[in-house]
CSV table of C-alpha atoms in Angstrom, one decimal:
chain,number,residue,atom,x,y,z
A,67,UNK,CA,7.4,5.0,41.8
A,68,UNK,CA,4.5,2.6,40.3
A,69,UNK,CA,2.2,4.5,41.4
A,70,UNK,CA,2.6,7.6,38.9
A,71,UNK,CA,1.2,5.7,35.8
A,72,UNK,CA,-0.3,8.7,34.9
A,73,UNK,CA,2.5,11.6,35.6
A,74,UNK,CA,4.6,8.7,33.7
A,75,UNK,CA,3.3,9.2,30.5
A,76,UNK,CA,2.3,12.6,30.7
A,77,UNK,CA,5.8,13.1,30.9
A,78,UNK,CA,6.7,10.4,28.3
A,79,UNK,CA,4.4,11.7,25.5
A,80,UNK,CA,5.3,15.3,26.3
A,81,UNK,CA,9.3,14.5,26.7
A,82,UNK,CA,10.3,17.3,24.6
A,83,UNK,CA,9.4,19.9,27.4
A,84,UNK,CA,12.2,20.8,29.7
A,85,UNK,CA,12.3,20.8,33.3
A,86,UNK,CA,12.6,23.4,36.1
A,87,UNK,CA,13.9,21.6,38.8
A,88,UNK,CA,17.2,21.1,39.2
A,89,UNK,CA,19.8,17.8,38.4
A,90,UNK,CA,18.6,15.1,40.9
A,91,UNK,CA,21.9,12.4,41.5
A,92,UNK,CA,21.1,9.0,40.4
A,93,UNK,CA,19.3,6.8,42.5
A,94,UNK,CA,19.1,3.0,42.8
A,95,UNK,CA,15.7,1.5,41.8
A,96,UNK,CA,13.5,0.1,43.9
A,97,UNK,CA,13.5,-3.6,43.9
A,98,UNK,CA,10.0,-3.9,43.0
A,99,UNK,CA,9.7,-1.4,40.3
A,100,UNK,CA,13.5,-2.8,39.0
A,101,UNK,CA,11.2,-6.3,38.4
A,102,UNK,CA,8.0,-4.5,37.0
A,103,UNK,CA,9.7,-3.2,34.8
A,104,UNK,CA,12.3,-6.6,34.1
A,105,UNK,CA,8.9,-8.3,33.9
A,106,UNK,CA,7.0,-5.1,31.8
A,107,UNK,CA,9.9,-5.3,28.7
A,108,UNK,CA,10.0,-9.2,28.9
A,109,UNK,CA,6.1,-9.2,28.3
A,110,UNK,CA,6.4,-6.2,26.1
A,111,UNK,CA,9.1,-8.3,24.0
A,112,UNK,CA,7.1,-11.7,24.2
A,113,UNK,CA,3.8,-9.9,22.9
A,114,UNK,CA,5.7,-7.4,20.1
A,115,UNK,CA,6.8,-10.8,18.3
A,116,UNK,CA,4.7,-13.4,19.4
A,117,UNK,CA,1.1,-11.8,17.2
A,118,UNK,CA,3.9,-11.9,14.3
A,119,UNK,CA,5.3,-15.3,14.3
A,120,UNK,CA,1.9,-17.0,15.4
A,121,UNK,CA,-0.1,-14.7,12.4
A,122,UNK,CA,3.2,-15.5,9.5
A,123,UNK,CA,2.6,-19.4,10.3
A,124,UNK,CA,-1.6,-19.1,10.2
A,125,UNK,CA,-1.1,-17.0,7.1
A,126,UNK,CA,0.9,-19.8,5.2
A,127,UNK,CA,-1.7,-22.6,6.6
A,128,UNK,CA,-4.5,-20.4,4.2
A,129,UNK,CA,-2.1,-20.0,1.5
A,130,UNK,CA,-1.7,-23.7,1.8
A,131,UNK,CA,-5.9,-24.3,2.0
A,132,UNK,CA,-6.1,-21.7,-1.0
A,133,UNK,CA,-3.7,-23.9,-3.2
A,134,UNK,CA,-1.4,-20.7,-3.1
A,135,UNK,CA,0.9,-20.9,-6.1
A,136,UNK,CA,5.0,-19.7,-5.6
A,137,UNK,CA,4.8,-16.2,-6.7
A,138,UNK,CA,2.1,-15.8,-4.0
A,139,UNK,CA,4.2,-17.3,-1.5
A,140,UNK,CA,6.9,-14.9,-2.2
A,141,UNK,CA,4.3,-12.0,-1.9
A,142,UNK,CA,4.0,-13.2,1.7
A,143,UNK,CA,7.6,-12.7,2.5
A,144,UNK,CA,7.4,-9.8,0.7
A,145,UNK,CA,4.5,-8.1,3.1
A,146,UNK,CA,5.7,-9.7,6.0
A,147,UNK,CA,9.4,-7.7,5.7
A,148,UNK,CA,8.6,-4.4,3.2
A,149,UNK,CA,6.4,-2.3,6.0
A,150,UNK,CA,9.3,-3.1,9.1
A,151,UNK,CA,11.6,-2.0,6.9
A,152,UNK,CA,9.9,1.2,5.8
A,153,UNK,CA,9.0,1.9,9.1
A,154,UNK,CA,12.4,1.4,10.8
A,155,UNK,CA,14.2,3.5,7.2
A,156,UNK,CA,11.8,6.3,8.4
A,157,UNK,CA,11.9,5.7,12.4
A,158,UNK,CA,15.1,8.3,12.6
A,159,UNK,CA,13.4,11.1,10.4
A,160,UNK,CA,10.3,11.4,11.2
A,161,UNK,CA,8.7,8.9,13.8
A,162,UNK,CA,9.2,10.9,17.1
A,163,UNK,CA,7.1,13.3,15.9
A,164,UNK,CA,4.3,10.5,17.0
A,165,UNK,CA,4.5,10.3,20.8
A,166,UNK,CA,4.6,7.2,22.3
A,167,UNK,CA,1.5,5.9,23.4
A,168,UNK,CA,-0.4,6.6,20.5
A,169,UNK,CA,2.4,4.4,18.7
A,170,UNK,CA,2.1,1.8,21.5
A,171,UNK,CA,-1.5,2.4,20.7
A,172,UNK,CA,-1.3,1.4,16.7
A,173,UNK,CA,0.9,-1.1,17.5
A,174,UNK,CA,-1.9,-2.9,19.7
A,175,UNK,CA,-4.5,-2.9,17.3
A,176,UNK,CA,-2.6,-3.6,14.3
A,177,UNK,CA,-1.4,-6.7,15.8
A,178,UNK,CA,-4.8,-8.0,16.8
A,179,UNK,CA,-6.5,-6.6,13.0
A,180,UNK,CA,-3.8,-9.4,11.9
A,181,UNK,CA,-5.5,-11.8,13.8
A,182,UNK,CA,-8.8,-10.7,12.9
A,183,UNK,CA,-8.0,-10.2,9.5
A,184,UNK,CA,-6.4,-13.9,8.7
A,185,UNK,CA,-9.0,-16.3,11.2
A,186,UNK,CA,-11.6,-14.5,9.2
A,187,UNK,CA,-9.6,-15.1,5.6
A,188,UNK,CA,-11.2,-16.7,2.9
A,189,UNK,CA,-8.3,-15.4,0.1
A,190,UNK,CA,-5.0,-14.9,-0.4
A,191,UNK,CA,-5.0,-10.8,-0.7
A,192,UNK,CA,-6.8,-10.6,2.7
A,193,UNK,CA,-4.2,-13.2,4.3
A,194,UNK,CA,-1.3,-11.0,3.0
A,195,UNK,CA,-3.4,-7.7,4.7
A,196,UNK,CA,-3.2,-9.5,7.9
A,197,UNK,CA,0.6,-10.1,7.1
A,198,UNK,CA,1.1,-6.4,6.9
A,199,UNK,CA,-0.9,-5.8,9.8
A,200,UNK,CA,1.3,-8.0,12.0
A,201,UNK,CA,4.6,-6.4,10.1
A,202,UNK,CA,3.3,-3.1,11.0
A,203,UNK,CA,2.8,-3.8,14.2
A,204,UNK,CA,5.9,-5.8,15.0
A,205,UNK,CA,8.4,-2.9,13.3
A,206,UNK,CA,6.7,-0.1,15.3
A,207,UNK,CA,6.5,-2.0,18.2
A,208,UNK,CA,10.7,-2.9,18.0
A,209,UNK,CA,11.1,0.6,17.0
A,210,UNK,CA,9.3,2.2,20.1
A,211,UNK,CA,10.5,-0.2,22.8
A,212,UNK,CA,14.3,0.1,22.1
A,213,UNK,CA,13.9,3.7,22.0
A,214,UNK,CA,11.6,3.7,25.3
A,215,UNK,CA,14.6,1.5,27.1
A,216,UNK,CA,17.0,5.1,26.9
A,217,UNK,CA,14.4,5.8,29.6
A,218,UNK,CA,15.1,3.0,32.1
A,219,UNK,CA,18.2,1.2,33.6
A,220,UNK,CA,20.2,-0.8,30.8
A,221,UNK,CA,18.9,-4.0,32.3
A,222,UNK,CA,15.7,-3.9,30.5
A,223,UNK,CA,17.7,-4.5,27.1
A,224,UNK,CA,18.4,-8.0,28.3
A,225,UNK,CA,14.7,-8.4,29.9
A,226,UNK,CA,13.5,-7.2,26.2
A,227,UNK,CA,15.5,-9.4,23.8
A,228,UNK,CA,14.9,-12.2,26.2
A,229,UNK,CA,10.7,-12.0,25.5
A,230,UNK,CA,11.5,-11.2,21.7
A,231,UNK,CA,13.4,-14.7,21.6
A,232,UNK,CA,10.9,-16.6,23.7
A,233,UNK,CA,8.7,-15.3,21.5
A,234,UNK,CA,9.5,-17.2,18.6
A,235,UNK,CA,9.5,-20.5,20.6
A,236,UNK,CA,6.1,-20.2,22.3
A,237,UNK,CA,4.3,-18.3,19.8
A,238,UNK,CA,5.3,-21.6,17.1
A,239,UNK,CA,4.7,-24.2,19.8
A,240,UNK,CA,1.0,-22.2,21.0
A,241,UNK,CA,-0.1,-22.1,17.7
A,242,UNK,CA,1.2,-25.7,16.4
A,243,UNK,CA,0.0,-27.4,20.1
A,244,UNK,CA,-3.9,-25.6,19.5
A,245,UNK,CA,-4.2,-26.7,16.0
A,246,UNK,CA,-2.9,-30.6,16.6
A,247,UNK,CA,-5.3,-29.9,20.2
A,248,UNK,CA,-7.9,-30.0,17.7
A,249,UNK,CA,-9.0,-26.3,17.3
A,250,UNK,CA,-9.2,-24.6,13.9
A,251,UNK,CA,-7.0,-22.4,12.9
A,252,UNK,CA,-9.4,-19.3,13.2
A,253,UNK,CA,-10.7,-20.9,16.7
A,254,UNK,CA,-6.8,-20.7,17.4
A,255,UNK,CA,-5.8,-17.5,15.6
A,256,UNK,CA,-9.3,-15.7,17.8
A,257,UNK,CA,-8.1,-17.4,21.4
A,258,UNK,CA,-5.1,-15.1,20.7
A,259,UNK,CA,-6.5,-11.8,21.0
A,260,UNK,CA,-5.4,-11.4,24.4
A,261,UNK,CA,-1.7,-11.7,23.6
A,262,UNK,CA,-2.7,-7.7,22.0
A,263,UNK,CA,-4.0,-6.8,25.2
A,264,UNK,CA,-1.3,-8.1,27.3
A,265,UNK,CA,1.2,-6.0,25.0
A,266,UNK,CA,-0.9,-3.1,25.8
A,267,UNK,CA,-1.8,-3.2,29.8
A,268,UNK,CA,2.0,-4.4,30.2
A,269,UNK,CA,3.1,-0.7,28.2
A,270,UNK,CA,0.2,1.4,30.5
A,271,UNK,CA,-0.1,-0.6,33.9
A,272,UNK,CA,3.2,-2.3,34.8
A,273,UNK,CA,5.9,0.0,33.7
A,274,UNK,CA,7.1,2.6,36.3
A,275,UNK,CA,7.8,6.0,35.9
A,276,UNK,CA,11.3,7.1,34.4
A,277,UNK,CA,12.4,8.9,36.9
A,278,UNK,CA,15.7,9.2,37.8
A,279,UNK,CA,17.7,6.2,38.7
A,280,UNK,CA,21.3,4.5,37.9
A,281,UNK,CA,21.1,3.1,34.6
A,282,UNK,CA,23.2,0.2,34.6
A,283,UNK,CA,24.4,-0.6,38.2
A,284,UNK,CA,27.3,-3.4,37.5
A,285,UNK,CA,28.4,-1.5,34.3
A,286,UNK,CA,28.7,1.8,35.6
A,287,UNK,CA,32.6,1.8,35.3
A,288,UNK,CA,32.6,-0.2,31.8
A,289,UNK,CA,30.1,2.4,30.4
A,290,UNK,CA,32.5,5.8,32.3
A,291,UNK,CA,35.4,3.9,29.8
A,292,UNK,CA,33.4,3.5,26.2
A,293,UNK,CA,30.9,6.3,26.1
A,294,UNK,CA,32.6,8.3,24.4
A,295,UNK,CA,32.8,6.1,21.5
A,296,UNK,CA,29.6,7.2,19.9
A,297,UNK,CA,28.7,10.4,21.0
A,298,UNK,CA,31.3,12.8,22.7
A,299,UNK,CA,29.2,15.3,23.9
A,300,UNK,CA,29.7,16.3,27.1
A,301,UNK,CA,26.9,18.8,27.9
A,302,UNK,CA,24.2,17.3,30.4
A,303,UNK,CA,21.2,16.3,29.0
A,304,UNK,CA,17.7,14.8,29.8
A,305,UNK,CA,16.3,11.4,27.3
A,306,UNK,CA,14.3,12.3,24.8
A,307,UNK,CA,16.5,15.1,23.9
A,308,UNK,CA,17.9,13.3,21.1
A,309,UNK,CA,15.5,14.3,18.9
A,310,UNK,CA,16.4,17.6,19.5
A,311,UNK,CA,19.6,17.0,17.6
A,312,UNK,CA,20.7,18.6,14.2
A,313,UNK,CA,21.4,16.8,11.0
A,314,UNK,CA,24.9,16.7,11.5
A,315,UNK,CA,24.5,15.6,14.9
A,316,UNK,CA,22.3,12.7,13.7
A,317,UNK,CA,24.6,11.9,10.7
A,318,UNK,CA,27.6,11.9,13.6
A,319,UNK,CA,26.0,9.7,15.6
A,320,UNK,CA,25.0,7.3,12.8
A,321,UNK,CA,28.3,7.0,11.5
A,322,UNK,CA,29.4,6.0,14.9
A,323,UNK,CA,26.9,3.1,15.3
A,324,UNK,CA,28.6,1.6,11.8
A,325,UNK,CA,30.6,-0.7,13.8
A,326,UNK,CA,27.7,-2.5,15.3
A,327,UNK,CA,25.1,-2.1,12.3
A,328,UNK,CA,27.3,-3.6,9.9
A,329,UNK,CA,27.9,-7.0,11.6
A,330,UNK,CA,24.5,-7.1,12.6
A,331,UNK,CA,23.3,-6.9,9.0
A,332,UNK,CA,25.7,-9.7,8.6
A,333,UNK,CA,24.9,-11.6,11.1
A,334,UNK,CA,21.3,-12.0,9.7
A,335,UNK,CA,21.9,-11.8,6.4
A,336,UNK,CA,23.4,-15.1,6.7
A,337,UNK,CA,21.0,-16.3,9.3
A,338,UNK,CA,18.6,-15.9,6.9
A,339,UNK,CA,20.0,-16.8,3.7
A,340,UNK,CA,20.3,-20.4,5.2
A,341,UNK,CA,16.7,-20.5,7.1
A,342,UNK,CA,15.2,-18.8,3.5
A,343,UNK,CA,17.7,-20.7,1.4
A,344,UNK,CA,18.9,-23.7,2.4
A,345,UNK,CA,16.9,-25.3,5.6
A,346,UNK,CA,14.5,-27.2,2.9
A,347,UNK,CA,17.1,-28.5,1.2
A,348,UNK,CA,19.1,-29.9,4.5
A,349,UNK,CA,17.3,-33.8,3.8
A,350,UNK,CA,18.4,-36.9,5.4
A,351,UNK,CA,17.1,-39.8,4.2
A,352,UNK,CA,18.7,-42.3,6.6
A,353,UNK,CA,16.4,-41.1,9.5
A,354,UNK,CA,12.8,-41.9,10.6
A,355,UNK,CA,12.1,-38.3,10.5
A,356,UNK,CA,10.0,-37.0,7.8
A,357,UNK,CA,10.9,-34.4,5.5
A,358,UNK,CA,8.4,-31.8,7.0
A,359,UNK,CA,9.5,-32.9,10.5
A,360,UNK,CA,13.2,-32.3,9.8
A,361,UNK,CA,12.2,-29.0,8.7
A,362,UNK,CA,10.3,-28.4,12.1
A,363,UNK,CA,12.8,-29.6,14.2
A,364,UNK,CA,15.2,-26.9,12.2
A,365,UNK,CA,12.6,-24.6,12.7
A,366,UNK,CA,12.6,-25.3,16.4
A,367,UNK,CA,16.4,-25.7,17.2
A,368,UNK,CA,16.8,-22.5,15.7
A,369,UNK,CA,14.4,-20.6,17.8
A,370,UNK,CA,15.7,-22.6,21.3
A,371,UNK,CA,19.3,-21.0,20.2
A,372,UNK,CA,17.7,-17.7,19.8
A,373,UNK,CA,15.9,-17.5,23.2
A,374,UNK,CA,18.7,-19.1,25.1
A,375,UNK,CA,21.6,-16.2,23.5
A,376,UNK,CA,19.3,-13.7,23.9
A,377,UNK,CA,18.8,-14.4,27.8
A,378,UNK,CA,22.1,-14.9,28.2
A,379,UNK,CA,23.2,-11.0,28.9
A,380,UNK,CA,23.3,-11.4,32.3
A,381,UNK,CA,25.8,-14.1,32.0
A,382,UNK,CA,28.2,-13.2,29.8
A,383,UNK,CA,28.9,-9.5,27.3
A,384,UNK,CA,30.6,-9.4,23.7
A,385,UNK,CA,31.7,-5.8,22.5
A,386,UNK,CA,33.3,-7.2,18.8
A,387,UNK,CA,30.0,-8.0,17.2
A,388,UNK,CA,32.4,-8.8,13.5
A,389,UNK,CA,33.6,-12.0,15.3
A,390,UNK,CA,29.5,-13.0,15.4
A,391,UNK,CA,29.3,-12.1,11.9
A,392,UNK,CA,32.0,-14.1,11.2
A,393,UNK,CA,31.5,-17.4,12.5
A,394,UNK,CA,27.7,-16.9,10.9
A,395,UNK,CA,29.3,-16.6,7.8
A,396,UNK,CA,31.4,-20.0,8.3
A,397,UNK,CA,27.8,-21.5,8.9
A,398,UNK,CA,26.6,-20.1,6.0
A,399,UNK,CA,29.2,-21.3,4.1
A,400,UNK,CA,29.6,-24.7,5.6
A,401,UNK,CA,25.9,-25.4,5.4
A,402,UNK,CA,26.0,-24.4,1.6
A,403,UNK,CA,28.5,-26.6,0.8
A,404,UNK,CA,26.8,-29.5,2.4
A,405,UNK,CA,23.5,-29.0,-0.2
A,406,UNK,CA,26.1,-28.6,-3.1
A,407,UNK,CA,28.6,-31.8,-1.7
A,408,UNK,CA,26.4,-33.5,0.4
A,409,UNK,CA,28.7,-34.7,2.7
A,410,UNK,CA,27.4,-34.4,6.5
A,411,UNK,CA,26.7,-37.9,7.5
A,412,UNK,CA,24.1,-37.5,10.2
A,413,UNK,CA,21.0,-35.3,10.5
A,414,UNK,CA,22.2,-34.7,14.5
A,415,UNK,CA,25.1,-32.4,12.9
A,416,UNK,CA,23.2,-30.1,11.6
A,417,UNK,CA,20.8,-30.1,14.8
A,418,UNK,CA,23.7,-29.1,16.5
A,419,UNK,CA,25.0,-26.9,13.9
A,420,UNK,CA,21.7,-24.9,13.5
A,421,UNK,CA,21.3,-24.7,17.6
A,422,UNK,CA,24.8,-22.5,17.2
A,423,UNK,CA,23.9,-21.0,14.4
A,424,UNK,CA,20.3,-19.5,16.6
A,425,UNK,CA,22.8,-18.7,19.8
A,426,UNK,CA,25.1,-16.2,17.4
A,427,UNK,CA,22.5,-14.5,15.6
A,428,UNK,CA,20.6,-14.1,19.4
A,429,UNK,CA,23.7,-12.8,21.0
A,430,UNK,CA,24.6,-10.7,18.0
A,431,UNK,CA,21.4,-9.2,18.5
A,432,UNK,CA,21.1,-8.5,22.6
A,433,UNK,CA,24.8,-7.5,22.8
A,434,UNK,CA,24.3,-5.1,19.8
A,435,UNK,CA,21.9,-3.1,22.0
A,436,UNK,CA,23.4,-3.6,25.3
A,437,UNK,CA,26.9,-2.0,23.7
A,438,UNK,CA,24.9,1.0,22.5
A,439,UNK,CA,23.4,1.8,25.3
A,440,UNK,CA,26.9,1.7,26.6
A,441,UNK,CA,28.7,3.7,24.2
A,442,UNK,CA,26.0,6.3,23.9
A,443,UNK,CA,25.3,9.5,26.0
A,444,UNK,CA,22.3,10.3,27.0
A,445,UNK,CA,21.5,13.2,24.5
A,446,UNK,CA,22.3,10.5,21.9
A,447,UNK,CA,20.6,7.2,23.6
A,448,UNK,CA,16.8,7.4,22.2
A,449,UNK,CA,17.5,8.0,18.6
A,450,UNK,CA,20.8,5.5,18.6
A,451,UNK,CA,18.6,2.6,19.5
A,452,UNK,CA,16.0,3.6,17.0
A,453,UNK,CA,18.7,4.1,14.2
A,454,UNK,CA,20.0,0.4,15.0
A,455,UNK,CA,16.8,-1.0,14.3
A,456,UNK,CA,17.3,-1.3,10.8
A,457,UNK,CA,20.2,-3.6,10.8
A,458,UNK,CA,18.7,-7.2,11.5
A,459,UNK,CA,15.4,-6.1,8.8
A,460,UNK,CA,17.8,-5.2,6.6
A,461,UNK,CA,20.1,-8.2,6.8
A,462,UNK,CA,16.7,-10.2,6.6
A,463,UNK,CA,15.4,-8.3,3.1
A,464,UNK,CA,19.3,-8.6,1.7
A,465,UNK,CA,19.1,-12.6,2.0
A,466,UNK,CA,15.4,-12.8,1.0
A,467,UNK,CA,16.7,-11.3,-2.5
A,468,UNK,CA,19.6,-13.4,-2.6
A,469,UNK,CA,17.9,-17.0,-0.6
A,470,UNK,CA,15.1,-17.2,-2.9
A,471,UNK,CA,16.4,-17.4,-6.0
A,472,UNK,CA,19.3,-19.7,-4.7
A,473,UNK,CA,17.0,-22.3,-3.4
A,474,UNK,CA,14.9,-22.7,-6.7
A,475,UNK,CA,18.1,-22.6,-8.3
A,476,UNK,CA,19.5,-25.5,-6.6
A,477,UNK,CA,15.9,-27.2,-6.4
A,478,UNK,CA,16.6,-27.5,-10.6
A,479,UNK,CA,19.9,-28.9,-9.9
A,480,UNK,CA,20.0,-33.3,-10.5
């Protein structure tokens, strides 16, 4: 099975082509493609974020050594979320017309042109290019992956969104530990080219081929139950023939995916709105901790809660994503009222508070994709993962309009 790299994606990027031979019945994978591929979505997970949160934090050190004023500060958040948002709005319509190494392809070399583009900076507008780079690159990299998992056993969700949260703690730590280590941050920001490289040999060389195999093993009697949910169609059908579907089709399955979009949005909407809005303004003065380092240590508790919830599939499922939402919200709201009331007597509260408030929106986000791939049928798979990309960028740009303005505004306050 790992040896057909090259029937693999002959087949991938010409999916839309039917096949003469007849149904095959499922078959159990290999053990040792079943961890190539475990270890081929972790990396592709680790590498799809890591370029982005290692470029974001080199891009505010130049806007930093540029003497960067606000509104330029905001124009970084702005290219850093407007092209993954574009990019995922569009990835229903119009993006499997692109097959998917080519995309794989742009993804690759966007994400190192953002590295090459910010150690090589020497102003602000060619800082916020590498911004878009990595944006780019990260949104059609998400985008691609999910949608690739339809084609593999439903394990491979968990292996993903397990890289994508180590991805924020090692690609923060990497690029903070080089820079203290002594290396500039365009020395540090160049050693990082092979993290591109990596994304790209793990996509051609270590996945297997897609042929058939069971696709979830344990959860083959949970997913007989709640298919049906989103998606009743009951003819037999091959991945990659989602595309294939009509409007209506689409539209159908859409509005079945609601109930896990809409909490999702939630979920990070308020994630955000307190990471954007309210983690500066979280200061304890009875600690030996500076300002700066309490914001890092937010920073960093945040991302260990992320990692940890979205490994954590394997362990334990959650089907009712609203009850995430919810208690996000409660943080939201709690954590608000604190920089209005200030009435939390220890720092080590909100340490703790912020490590839950990183494990809900992680679980939110693996168990969003692990429930869809459950719910879904196999006509419908491919283009419900990529439809359900949207909700955490979204949820993000909702709390960036709101956050920002709430933060100055409670800056002014006495």
């Amino acid at each position: 099975m790992g040896g057909c790299e090259g029937s693999r994606w002959r087949l991938l990027d010409s999916e839309r082509e039917e096949t003469t031979s007849e149904p095959q019945a499922p078959l159990l994978e290999p053990q040792s493609a079943h961890w190539k591929n475990a270890v081929g979505f972790w990396l592709l997970g680790l590498c799809n974020n890591f370029s982005y949160v290692v470029m974001l934090s080199a891009a505010h050190d130049i806007l930093r050594h540029e003497r960067a004023s606000g509104n330029q500060s905001h124009a970084v958040l702005l290219a850093d979320i407007l092209p993954t948002l574009i990019i995922k709005l569009l990835a229903p319509l119009g993006l499997h017309l692109l097959p998917y190494s080519p995309r794989v392809l742009v993804s690759g070399v966007c994400s190192a042109g953002s590295f090459i583009l910010v150690a090589f900076s020497h102003s602000v507008a060619i800082s916020l290019c590498g911004v878009v780079l990595a944006s780019i690159s990260s949104g059609l990299g998400e985008v691609t992956f999910l949608s690739l998992t339809a084609f593999y056993p439903r394990a491979v969700i968990s292996w993903w969104s397990s890289g994508t949260g180590g991805a924020g703690l090692l690609g923060a730590l990497s690029y903070l530990g080089l820079t203290q280590a002594g290396l500039s941050p365009q020395h540090t920001l160049l050693s990082m080219l092979g993290i591109p490289a990596l994304l790209l040999a793990s996509y051609f060389l270590l996945l297997t081929s897609p042929e058939p195999q069971d696709p979830g093993g344990e959860d083959e009697a949970e997913t007989a139950a709640r298919q049906p949910l989103i998606g009743s169609e009951t003819s037999e059908s091959k991945p990659g023939s989602s595309w294939n579907l009509s409007l209506k089709e689409r539209w159908m399955v859409f509005k079945g995916l609601l109930c896990y979009i809409v909490p999702l949005v939630l979920v990070y909407f308020a994630e955000y709105f307190i990471n954007q809005g309210l983690f500066e303004l979280l200061f304890f003065r009875n600690t030996s901790l500076s300002h700066a380092q309490q914001y890092r240590w937010y920073q960093m508790l945040y991302q260990a809660g992320v990692f940890a919830s979205r490994s954590s599939l394997r362990c334990f499922h959650i089907r009712f994503i609203w009850v995430l939402a919810l208690l996000q919200c409660l943080n939201l709201a709690f954590l608000l009222a604190d920089v209005l009331l200030t009435f939390l007597p220890s720092i080590y509260i909100v340490f703790l508070i912020i490590l839950y408030e990183g494990l809900l929106g992680g679980a939110a986000y693996v168990n969003t994709f692990h429930n869809i791939a459950l719910e879904t049928s196999d006509q419908h798979r491919e283009f419900a993962m990529a439809a359900a990309c949207i909700s955490d960028t979204l949820g993000i740009s909702l709390s960036g309009v709101l956050a920002l303005p709430l933060h100055d505004f409670l800056c002014q306050l006495p």
